[in-house]
Amino acid sequence: MKKLLLSLVAVAAFAFTTQAQTEKGKFLVGGNVGFSTSKVDGANKSDFSFKVIPSAGYFVSDNFAVGTGVGYSYDKSVSQKNLNQAFEVAPFGRYYVGLSDQFKFFGQLSVPMAFGNDKAVDVDGNTGDKTASTTSIGAYVSPGFAFFPTKRVGIEVSVNGLGYNNYQVKNELTGNKVKTNSFGLDANTADINLGVQFHF
């Protein structure tokens, strides 16, 4: 009887630890930060891009969280003579499946939206007048794994997955619009995303 009681306590403790980070009523806080620079041969200045999108979510039920990211992106391409700056919003839904007490698989559906503008850039990297307004709306399904070294910290590895994007550019002078629609699968293991989420 004593062994049975101890076994039940162990199973209950295991079940609690596997769900403690992702149970209903918990919050997750994290984000995405990116930075890159490159220089084309013959260009006077380097191309430079930066993105920061902090995010927060809430577990509306065990293992299922909804939330959003809100941030800013800056992409200055001297080689293409263009600067794009955009305000970004990325609502998401994420579902976790426990594999062990420290590892969980997750699938995430996100709908990133970016609203920005293009500006002219000269060969020396100086920014000029606005040339266009830009709008990007997408939908992406991404798989990933989360490792929990503690109950409050999740280290994540994910790949880009299946996605759709609609990109629109409206010329500032003529008002003409050019739209580009793209759809595809981009689960490239060479393009792995790393992140950290904090669970409260």
mmCIF file of C-alpha atoms in Angstrom:
data_model
loop_
_atom_site.group_PDB
_atom_site.id
_atom_site.type_symbol
_atom_site.label_atom_id
_atom_site.label_comp_id
_atom_site.label_asym_id
_atom_site.label_seq_id
_atom_site.Cartn_x
_atom_site.Cartn_y
_atom_site.Cartn_z
ATOM 1 C CA MET A 1 0.000 0.000 0.000
ATOM 2 C CA LYS A 2 2.845 2.345 0.876
ATOM 3 C CA LYS A 3 4.557 1.638 -2.488
ATOM 4 C CA LEU A 4 1.302 2.292 -4.352
ATOM 5 C CA LEU A 5 0.837 5.603 -2.532
ATOM 6 C CA LEU A 6 4.401 6.670 -3.319
ATOM 7 C CA SER A 7 3.900 5.709 -6.982
ATOM 8 C CA LEU A 8 0.721 7.805 -7.204
ATOM 9 C CA VAL A 9 2.509 10.780 -5.631
ATOM 10 C CA ALA A 10 5.381 10.423 -8.138
ATOM 11 C CA VAL A 11 2.969 10.262 -11.091
ATOM 12 C CA ALA A 12 1.057 13.306 -9.811
ATOM 13 C CA ALA A 13 4.307 15.242 -9.343
ATOM 14 C CA PHE A 14 5.428 14.311 -12.884
ATOM 15 C CA ALA A 15 2.092 15.413 -14.353
ATOM 16 C CA PHE A 16 2.338 18.728 -12.502
ATOM 17 C CA THR A 17 5.862 19.487 -13.711
ATOM 18 C CA THR A 18 5.039 18.690 -17.337
ATOM 19 C CA GLN A 19 2.115 21.096 -17.345
ATOM 20 C CA ALA A 20 3.158 23.745 -14.811
ATOM 21 C CA GLN A 21 4.634 26.072 -17.429
ATOM 22 C CA THR A 22 1.699 25.802 -19.854
ATOM 23 C CA GLU A 23 -1.392 25.468 -17.676
ATOM 24 C CA LYS A 24 -4.462 27.690 -17.905
ATOM 25 C CA GLY A 25 -3.977 31.142 -16.399
ATOM 26 C CA LYS A 26 -0.197 31.319 -16.991
ATOM 27 C CA PHE A 27 1.538 34.020 -19.057
ATOM 28 C CA LEU A 28 4.447 33.786 -21.471
ATOM 29 C CA VAL A 29 6.690 36.720 -22.383
ATOM 30 C CA GLY A 30 9.422 36.731 -25.009
ATOM 31 C CA GLY A 31 10.140 38.207 -28.387
ATOM 32 C CA ASN A 32 12.198 38.272 -31.528
ATOM 33 C CA VAL A 33 15.327 40.351 -32.114
ATOM 34 C CA GLY A 34 17.247 40.322 -35.375
ATOM 35 C CA PHE A 35 20.234 42.196 -36.756
ATOM 36 C CA SER A 36 22.283 41.907 -39.930
ATOM 37 C CA THR A 37 24.780 43.901 -41.946
ATOM 38 C CA SER A 38 26.480 43.273 -45.285
ATOM 39 C CA LYS A 39 28.432 45.220 -47.867
ATOM 40 C CA VAL A 40 28.249 44.829 -51.628
ATOM 41 C CA ASP A 41 31.529 45.217 -53.510
ATOM 42 C CA GLY A 42 31.836 48.773 -54.780
ATOM 43 C CA ALA A 43 29.192 50.217 -52.434
ATOM 44 C CA ASN A 44 30.212 53.186 -50.277
ATOM 45 C CA LYS A 45 28.204 51.999 -47.258
ATOM 46 C CA SER A 46 26.994 48.690 -45.830
ATOM 47 C CA ASP A 47 23.409 47.472 -45.920
ATOM 48 C CA PHE A 48 21.903 47.294 -42.441
ATOM 49 C CA SER A 49 18.726 45.764 -40.991
ATOM 50 C CA PHE A 50 17.305 45.519 -37.496
ATOM 51 C CA LYS A 51 14.100 44.109 -36.027
ATOM 52 C CA VAL A 52 12.714 43.957 -32.488
ATOM 53 C CA ILE A 53 9.303 42.436 -31.720
ATOM 54 C CA PRO A 54 8.554 41.759 -28.027
ATOM 55 C CA SER A 55 5.581 39.458 -27.481
ATOM 56 C CA ALA A 56 3.255 38.295 -24.712
ATOM 57 C CA GLY A 57 0.684 35.532 -24.470
ATOM 58 C CA TYR A 58 -1.875 34.066 -22.089
ATOM 59 C CA PHE A 59 -2.859 30.413 -21.652
ATOM 60 C CA VAL A 60 -6.621 30.394 -22.181
ATOM 61 C CA SER A 61 -6.611 26.635 -21.498
ATOM 62 C CA ASP A 62 -4.016 24.040 -20.576
ATOM 63 C CA ASN A 63 -1.251 23.997 -23.231
ATOM 64 C CA PHE A 64 -2.980 26.584 -25.493
ATOM 65 C CA ALA A 65 -1.857 30.217 -25.490
ATOM 66 C CA VAL A 66 -2.944 33.251 -27.506
ATOM 67 C CA GLY A 67 -1.060 36.514 -27.685
ATOM 68 C CA THR A 68 0.598 39.068 -29.899
ATOM 69 C CA GLY A 69 3.915 40.635 -30.742
ATOM 70 C CA VAL A 70 4.283 44.379 -31.368
ATOM 71 C CA GLY A 71 7.479 45.899 -32.712
ATOM 72 C CA TYR A 72 9.517 47.732 -35.309
ATOM 73 C CA SER A 73 11.693 46.812 -38.285
ATOM 74 C CA TYR A 74 14.354 48.869 -40.081
ATOM 75 C CA ASP A 75 15.912 47.716 -43.357
ATOM 76 C CA LYS A 76 18.361 50.082 -45.046
ATOM 77 C CA SER A 77 19.760 48.786 -48.326
ATOM 78 C CA VAL A 78 22.329 51.171 -49.806
ATOM 79 C CA SER A 79 22.961 48.707 -52.644
ATOM 80 C CA GLN A 80 19.258 48.866 -53.600
ATOM 81 C CA LYS A 81 18.982 52.589 -52.735
ATOM 82 C CA ASN A 82 16.024 51.989 -50.427
ATOM 83 C CA LEU A 83 15.094 52.247 -46.750
ATOM 84 C CA ASN A 84 12.025 50.483 -45.373
ATOM 85 C CA GLN A 85 10.757 51.171 -41.854
ATOM 86 C CA ALA A 86 7.672 49.424 -40.533
ATOM 87 C CA PHE A 87 5.497 49.033 -37.454
ATOM 88 C CA GLU A 88 4.687 45.344 -36.946
ATOM 89 C CA VAL A 89 1.898 43.479 -35.155
ATOM 90 C CA ALA A 90 1.914 39.668 -35.006
ATOM 91 C CA PRO A 91 -1.008 37.953 -33.208
ATOM 92 C CA PHE A 92 -0.516 34.233 -32.618
ATOM 93 C CA GLY A 93 -1.990 31.052 -31.210
ATOM 94 C CA ARG A 94 0.279 28.303 -29.863
ATOM 95 C CA TYR A 95 -0.406 24.749 -28.686
ATOM 96 C CA TYR A 96 2.054 22.655 -26.653
ATOM 97 C CA VAL A 97 2.302 18.847 -26.444
ATOM 98 C CA GLY A 98 4.359 17.490 -23.532
ATOM 99 C CA LEU A 99 7.071 14.987 -24.501
ATOM 100 C CA SER A 100 8.702 14.784 -21.060
ATOM 101 C CA ASP A 101 9.009 16.878 -17.920
ATOM 102 C CA GLN A 102 11.421 19.277 -19.674
ATOM 103 C CA PHE A 103 10.684 18.963 -23.414
ATOM 104 C CA LYS A 104 7.570 20.047 -25.283
ATOM 105 C CA PHE A 105 6.628 20.144 -28.948
ATOM 106 C CA PHE A 106 4.582 23.141 -30.113
ATOM 107 C CA GLY A 107 2.793 24.335 -33.197
ATOM 108 C CA GLN A 108 2.150 28.035 -33.749
ATOM 109 C CA LEU A 109 -0.168 29.905 -36.104
ATOM 110 C CA SER A 110 0.799 33.560 -36.494
ATOM 111 C CA VAL A 111 -0.636 36.406 -38.581
ATOM 112 C CA PRO A 112 2.139 39.016 -38.906
ATOM 113 C CA MET A 113 1.198 42.429 -40.273
ATOM 114 C CA ALA A 114 3.614 45.241 -41.122
ATOM 115 C CA PHE A 115 2.728 48.835 -42.061
ATOM 116 C CA GLY A 116 5.579 51.021 -43.228
ATOM 117 C CA ASN A 117 7.128 53.194 -45.885
ATOM 118 C CA ASP A 118 10.004 53.262 -48.352
ATOM 119 C CA LYS A 119 12.461 56.149 -48.598
ATOM 120 C CA ALA A 120 15.122 56.878 -51.174
ATOM 121 C CA VAL A 121 18.752 56.277 -50.185
ATOM 122 C CA ASP A 122 21.763 57.688 -52.058
ATOM 123 C CA VAL A 123 25.114 55.939 -52.651
ATOM 124 C CA ASP A 124 26.526 57.396 -49.437
ATOM 125 C CA GLY A 125 23.666 56.047 -47.332
ATOM 126 C CA ASN A 126 21.882 59.375 -46.851
ATOM 127 C CA THR A 127 18.097 59.067 -46.543
ATOM 128 C CA GLY A 128 15.859 61.155 -48.782
ATOM 129 C CA ASP A 129 12.120 61.589 -49.365
ATOM 130 C CA LYS A 130 9.388 59.003 -48.929
ATOM 131 C CA THR A 131 8.763 57.077 -52.160
ATOM 132 C CA ALA A 132 6.067 54.562 -51.205
ATOM 133 C CA SER A 133 3.817 53.128 -48.505
ATOM 134 C CA THR A 134 4.100 49.394 -47.800
ATOM 135 C CA THR A 135 1.723 46.853 -46.287
ATOM 136 C CA SER A 136 2.462 43.210 -45.554
ATOM 137 C CA ILE A 137 -0.046 40.678 -44.208
ATOM 138 C CA GLY A 138 0.754 37.005 -43.783
ATOM 139 C CA ALA A 139 -0.224 33.743 -42.135
ATOM 140 C CA TYR A 140 2.324 31.146 -41.000
ATOM 141 C CA VAL A 141 2.221 27.733 -39.339
ATOM 142 C CA SER A 142 5.501 26.920 -37.583
ATOM 143 C CA PRO A 143 6.552 23.803 -35.631
ATOM 144 C CA GLY A 144 9.114 23.830 -32.831
ATOM 145 C CA PHE A 145 10.489 22.351 -29.616
ATOM 146 C CA ALA A 146 10.833 23.980 -26.208
ATOM 147 C CA PHE A 147 13.307 22.941 -23.506
ATOM 148 C CA PHE A 148 12.509 24.007 -19.939
ATOM 149 C CA PRO A 149 15.665 24.110 -17.774
ATOM 150 C CA THR A 150 13.445 25.691 -15.093
ATOM 151 C CA LYS A 151 9.683 26.099 -14.681
ATOM 152 C CA ARG A 152 9.846 29.739 -15.750
ATOM 153 C CA VAL A 153 12.247 29.622 -18.719
ATOM 154 C CA GLY A 154 11.692 27.944 -22.092
ATOM 155 C CA ILE A 155 14.470 27.772 -24.683
ATOM 156 C CA GLU A 156 12.935 27.281 -28.119
ATOM 157 C CA VAL A 157 14.029 25.959 -31.492
ATOM 158 C CA SER A 158 11.670 26.296 -34.466
ATOM 159 C CA VAL A 159 11.603 26.371 -38.261
ATOM 160 C CA ASN A 160 9.518 28.539 -40.611
ATOM 161 C CA GLY A 161 6.953 26.041 -41.938
ATOM 162 C CA LEU A 162 3.993 26.722 -44.186
ATOM 163 C CA GLY A 163 3.185 30.331 -44.981
ATOM 164 C CA TYR A 164 1.333 32.888 -47.084
ATOM 165 C CA ASN A 165 2.144 36.572 -47.534
ATOM 166 C CA ASN A 166 0.517 39.491 -49.327
ATOM 167 C CA TYR A 167 2.867 42.443 -49.898
ATOM 168 C CA GLN A 168 1.645 45.776 -51.304
ATOM 169 C CA VAL A 169 3.610 48.840 -52.377
ATOM 170 C CA LYS A 170 1.785 52.118 -53.088
ATOM 171 C CA ASN A 171 3.815 54.669 -55.069
ATOM 172 C CA GLU A 172 3.869 58.030 -53.272
ATOM 173 C CA LEU A 173 3.765 60.139 -56.466
ATOM 174 C CA THR A 174 1.427 58.206 -58.775
ATOM 175 C CA GLY A 175 -0.728 56.330 -56.243
ATOM 176 C CA ASN A 176 -0.245 53.124 -58.239
ATOM 177 C CA LYS A 177 -0.241 49.881 -56.249
ATOM 178 C CA VAL A 178 1.812 46.765 -56.874
ATOM 179 C CA LYS A 179 0.768 43.590 -55.024
ATOM 180 C CA THR A 180 2.773 40.401 -54.570
ATOM 181 C CA ASN A 181 1.260 37.189 -53.203
ATOM 182 C CA SER A 182 3.486 34.339 -52.099
ATOM 183 C CA PHE A 183 2.722 30.906 -50.661
ATOM 184 C CA GLY A 184 5.019 28.046 -49.777
ATOM 185 C CA LEU A 185 6.721 25.673 -47.394
ATOM 186 C CA ASP A 186 10.027 26.850 -45.929
ATOM 187 C CA ALA A 187 10.977 24.210 -43.342
ATOM 188 C CA ASN A 188 14.687 24.662 -44.007
ATOM 189 C CA THR A 189 16.873 23.148 -41.281
ATOM 190 C CA ALA A 190 19.588 25.619 -42.258
ATOM 191 C CA ASP A 191 17.251 28.456 -41.234
ATOM 192 C CA ILE A 192 16.531 27.643 -37.588
ATOM 193 C CA ASN A 193 15.004 30.179 -35.209
ATOM 194 C CA LEU A 194 16.209 30.293 -31.594
ATOM 195 C CA GLY A 195 14.327 32.047 -28.812
ATOM 196 C CA VAL A 196 13.607 32.292 -25.116
ATOM 197 C CA GLN A 197 10.168 32.565 -23.503
ATOM 198 C CA PHE A 198 9.525 33.384 -19.855
ATOM 199 C CA HIS A 199 6.533 31.698 -18.184
ATOM 200 C CA PHE A 200 4.711 33.244 -15.197
#
